[in-house]
mmCIF file of C-alpha atoms in Angstrom:
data_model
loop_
_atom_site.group_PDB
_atom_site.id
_atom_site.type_symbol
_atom_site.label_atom_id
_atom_site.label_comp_id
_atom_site.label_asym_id
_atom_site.label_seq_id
_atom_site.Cartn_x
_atom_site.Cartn_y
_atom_site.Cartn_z
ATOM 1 C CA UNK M 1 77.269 70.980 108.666
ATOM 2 C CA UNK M 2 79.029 73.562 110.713
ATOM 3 C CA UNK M 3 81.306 72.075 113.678
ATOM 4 C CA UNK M 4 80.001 72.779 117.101
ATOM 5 C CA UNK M 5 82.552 75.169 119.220
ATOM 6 C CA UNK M 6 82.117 75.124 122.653
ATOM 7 C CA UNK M 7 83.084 78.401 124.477
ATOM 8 C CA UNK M 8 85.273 78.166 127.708
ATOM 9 C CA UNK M 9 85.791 81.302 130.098
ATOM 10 C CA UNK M 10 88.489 81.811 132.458
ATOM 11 C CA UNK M 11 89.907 84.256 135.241
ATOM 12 C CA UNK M 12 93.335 84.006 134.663
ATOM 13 C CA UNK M 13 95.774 84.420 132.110
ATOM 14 C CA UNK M 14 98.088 81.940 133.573
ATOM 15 C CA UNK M 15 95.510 79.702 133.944
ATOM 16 C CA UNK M 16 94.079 80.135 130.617
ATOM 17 C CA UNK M 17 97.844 79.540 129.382
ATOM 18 C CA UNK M 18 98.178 76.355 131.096
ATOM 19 C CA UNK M 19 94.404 75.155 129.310
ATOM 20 C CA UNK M 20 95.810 76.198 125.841
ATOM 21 C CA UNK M 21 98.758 73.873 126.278
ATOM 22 C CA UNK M 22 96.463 71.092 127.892
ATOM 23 C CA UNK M 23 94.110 71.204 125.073
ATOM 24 C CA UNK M 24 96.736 70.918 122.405
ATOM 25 C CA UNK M 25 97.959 68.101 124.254
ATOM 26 C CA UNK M 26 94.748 65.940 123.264
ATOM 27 C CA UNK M 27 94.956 67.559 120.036
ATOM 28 C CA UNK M 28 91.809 69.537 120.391
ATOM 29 C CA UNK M 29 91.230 72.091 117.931
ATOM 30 C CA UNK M 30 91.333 75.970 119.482
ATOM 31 C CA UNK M 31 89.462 78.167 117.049
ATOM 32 C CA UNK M 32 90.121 81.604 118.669
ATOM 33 C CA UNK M 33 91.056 83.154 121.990
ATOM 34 C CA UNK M 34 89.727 86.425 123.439
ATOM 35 C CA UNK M 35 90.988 88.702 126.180
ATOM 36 C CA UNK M 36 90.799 91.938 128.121
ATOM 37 C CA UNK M 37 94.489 92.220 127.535
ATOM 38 C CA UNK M 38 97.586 90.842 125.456
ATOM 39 C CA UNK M 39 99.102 87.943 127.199
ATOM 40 C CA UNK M 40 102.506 87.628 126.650
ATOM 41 C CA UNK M 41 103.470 84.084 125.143
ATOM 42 C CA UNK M 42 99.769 83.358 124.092
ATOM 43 C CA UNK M 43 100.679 83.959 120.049
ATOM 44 C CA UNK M 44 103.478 81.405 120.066
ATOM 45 C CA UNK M 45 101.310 78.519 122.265
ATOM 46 C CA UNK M 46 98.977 78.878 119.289
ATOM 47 C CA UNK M 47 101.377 79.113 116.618
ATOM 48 C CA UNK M 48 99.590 82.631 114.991
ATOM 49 C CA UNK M 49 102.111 83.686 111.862
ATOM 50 C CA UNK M 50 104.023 86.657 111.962
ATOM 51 C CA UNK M 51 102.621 89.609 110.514
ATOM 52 C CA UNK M 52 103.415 91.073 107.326
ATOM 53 C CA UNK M 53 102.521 94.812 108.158
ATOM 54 C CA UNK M 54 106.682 95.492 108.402
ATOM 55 C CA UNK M 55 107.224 94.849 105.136
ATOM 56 C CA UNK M 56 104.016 97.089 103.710
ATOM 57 C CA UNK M 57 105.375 99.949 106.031
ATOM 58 C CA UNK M 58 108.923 99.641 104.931
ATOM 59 C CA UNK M 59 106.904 99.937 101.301
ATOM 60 C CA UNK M 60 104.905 102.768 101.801
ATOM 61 C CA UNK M 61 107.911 104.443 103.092
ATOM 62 C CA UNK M 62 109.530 104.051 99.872
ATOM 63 C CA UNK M 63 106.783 105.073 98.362
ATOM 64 C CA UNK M 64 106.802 108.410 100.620
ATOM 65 C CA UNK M 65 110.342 109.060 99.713
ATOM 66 C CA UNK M 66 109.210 108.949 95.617
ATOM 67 C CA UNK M 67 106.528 111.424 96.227
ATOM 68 C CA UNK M 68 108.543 113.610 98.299
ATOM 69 C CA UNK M 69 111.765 113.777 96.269
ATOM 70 C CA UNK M 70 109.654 113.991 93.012
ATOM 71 C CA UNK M 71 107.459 116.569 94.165
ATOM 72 C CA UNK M 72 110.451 118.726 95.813
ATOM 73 C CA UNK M 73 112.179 118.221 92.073
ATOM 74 C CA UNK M 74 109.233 119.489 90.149
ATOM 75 C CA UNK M 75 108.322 122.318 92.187
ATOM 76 C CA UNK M 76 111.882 123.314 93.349
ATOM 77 C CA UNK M 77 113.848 122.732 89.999
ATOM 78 C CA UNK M 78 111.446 122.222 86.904
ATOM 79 C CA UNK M 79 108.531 124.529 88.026
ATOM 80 C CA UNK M 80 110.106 127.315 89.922
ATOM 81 C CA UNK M 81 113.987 127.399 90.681
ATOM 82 C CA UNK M 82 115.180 130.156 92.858
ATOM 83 C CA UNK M 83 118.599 131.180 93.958
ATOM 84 C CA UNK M 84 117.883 131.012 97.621
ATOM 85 C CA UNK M 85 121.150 131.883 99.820
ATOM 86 C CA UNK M 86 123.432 132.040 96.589
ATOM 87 C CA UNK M 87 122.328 128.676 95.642
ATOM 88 C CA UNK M 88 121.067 127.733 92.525
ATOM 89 C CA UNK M 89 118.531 125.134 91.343
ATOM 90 C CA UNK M 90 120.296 123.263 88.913
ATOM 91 C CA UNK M 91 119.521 119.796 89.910
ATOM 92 C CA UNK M 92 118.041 117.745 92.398
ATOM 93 C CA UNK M 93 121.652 115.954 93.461
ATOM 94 C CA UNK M 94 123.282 119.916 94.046
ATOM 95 C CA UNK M 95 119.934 120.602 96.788
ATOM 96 C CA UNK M 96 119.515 117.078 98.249
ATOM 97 C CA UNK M 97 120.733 118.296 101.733
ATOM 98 C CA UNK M 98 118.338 120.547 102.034
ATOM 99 C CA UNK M 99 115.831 118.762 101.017
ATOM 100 C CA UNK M 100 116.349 115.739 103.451
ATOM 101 C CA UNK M 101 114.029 117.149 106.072
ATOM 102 C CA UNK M 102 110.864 117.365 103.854
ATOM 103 C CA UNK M 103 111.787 114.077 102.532
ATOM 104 C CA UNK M 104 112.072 112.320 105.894
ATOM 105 C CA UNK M 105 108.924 113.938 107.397
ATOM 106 C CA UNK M 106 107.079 112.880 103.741
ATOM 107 C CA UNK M 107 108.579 109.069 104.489
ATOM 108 C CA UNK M 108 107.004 109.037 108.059
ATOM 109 C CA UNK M 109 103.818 110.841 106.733
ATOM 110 C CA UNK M 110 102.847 107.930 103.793
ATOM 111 C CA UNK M 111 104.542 104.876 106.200
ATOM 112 C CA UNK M 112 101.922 106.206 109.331
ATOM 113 C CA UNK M 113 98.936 107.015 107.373
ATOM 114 C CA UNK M 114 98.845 104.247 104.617
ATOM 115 C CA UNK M 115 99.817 101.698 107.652
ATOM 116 C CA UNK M 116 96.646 102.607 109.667
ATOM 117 C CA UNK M 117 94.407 102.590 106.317
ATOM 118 C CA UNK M 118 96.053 98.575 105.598
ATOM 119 C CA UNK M 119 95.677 97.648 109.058
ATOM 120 C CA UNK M 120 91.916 98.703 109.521
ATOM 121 C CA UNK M 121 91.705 96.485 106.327
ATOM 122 C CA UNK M 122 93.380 94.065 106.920
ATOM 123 C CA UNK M 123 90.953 93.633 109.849
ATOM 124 C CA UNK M 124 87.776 94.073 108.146
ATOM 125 C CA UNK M 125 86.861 97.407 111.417
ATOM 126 C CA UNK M 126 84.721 99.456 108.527
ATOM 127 C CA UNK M 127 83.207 102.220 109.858
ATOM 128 C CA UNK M 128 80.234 101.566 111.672
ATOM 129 C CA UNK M 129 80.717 97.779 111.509
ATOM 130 C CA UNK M 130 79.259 95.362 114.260
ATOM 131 C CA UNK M 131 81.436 94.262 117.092
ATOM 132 C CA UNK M 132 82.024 90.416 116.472
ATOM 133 C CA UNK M 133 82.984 89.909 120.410
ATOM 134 C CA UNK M 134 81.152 86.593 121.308
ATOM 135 C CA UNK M 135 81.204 87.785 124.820
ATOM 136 C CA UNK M 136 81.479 91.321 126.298
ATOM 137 C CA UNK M 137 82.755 89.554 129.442
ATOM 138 C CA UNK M 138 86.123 89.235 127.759
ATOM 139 C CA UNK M 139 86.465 92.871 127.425
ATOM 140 C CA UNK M 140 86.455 93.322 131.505
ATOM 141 C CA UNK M 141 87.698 90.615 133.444
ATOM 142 C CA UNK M 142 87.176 86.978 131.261
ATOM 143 C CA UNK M 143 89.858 85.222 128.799
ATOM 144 C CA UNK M 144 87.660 83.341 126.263
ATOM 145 C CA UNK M 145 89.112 80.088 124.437
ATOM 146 C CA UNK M 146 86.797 78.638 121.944
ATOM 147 C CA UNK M 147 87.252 74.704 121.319
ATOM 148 C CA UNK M 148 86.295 73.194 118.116
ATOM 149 C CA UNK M 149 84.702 69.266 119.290
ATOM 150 C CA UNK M 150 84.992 67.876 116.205
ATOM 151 C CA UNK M 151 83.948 64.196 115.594
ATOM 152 C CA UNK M 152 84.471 64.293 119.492
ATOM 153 C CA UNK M 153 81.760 63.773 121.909
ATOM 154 C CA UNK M 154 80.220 67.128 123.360
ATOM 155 C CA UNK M 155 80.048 65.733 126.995
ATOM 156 C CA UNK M 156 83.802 64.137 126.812
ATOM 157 C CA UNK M 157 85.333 67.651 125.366
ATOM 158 C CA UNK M 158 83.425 69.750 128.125
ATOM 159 C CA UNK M 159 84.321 67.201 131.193
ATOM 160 C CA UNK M 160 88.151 67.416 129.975
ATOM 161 C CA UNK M 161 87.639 71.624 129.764
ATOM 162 C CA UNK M 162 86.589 71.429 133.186
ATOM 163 C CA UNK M 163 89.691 69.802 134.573
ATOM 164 C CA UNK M 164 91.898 72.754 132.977
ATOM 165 C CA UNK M 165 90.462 75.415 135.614
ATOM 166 C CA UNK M 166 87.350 76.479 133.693
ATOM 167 C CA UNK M 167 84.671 78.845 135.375
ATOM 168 C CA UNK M 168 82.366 78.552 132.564
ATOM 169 C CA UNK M 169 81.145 76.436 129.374
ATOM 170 C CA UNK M 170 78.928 76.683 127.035
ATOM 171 C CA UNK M 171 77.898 75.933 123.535
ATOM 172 C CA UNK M 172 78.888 78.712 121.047
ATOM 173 C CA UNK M 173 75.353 80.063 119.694
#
């Protein structure tokens, strides 16, 4: 059987900040938090882990680089060398300066577009996928914390909720 959650709006984001601490204080069990904006502190009062996206964009940027400076030694050396300016195409090391700029803008091109592609992912938004807001009150003006009761009793978990500045509660449906 499924635990019940009960859902708990507020007003305020400092008032929803003091609630989160009060809650974990009698070790109640916060499932999620929803709000119109980001509130500044609210990931560390909940302890949410860091995100890896850093490293996969640091990744797709070397794999940018690999593309560009292979492609740029194919076409430019192997494929079709040309004495441009007096210079020859002997190797790739001789014509790296020039080729810096395409390789930089190639870095920045796989980093941006394969970092959107993982994120979207990453956060199951398909295309055309249903909006899993439980409340389209928190996209306006309400801060949503949803409180896992447990073994606790329903009545005992929504009597302490009130005391921490709540304007609403309900049970989640």
């Amino acid at each position: 059987m499924a635990s019940k959650v009960l859902n708990v709006f507020y007003k305020d984001d400092d008032i929803l900040m003091e609630a989160v601490k009060k809650v974990q204080s009698k070790n109640y069990r916060i499932e999620e938090v929803f709000c119109p904006f980001p509130v500044h502190g609210l990931d560390k009062l909940l302890k949410v882990k860091h995100t890896r996206l850093a490293i996969t964009s640091f990744l797709y940027g070397l794999v940018g680089i690999s593309v560009a400076l292979t492609m740029m030694n194919y076409i430019m050396i192997i494929d079709w060398p040309q004495n441009i300016g007096g210079k020859p195409s002997f190797s790739l090391i001789e014509n790296l300066p020039s080729f810096i700029p395409t390789a930089f803008e190639m870095t920045v091109f796989f980093a941006a577009h394969l970092m959107v592609i993982t994120f979207y992912m990453r956060s199951k938004l398909w295309p055309f996928k249903k909006a899993e807001n439980p409340d389209p009150r928190t996209t306006d003006d309400h801060f949503l914390m949803q409180v896992s009761v447990g073994n606790n009793d329903i009545q005992e978990v929504a009597e302490f909720l009130n005391t921490t500045g709540a304007v609403e509660i309900d049970l989640k449906k």
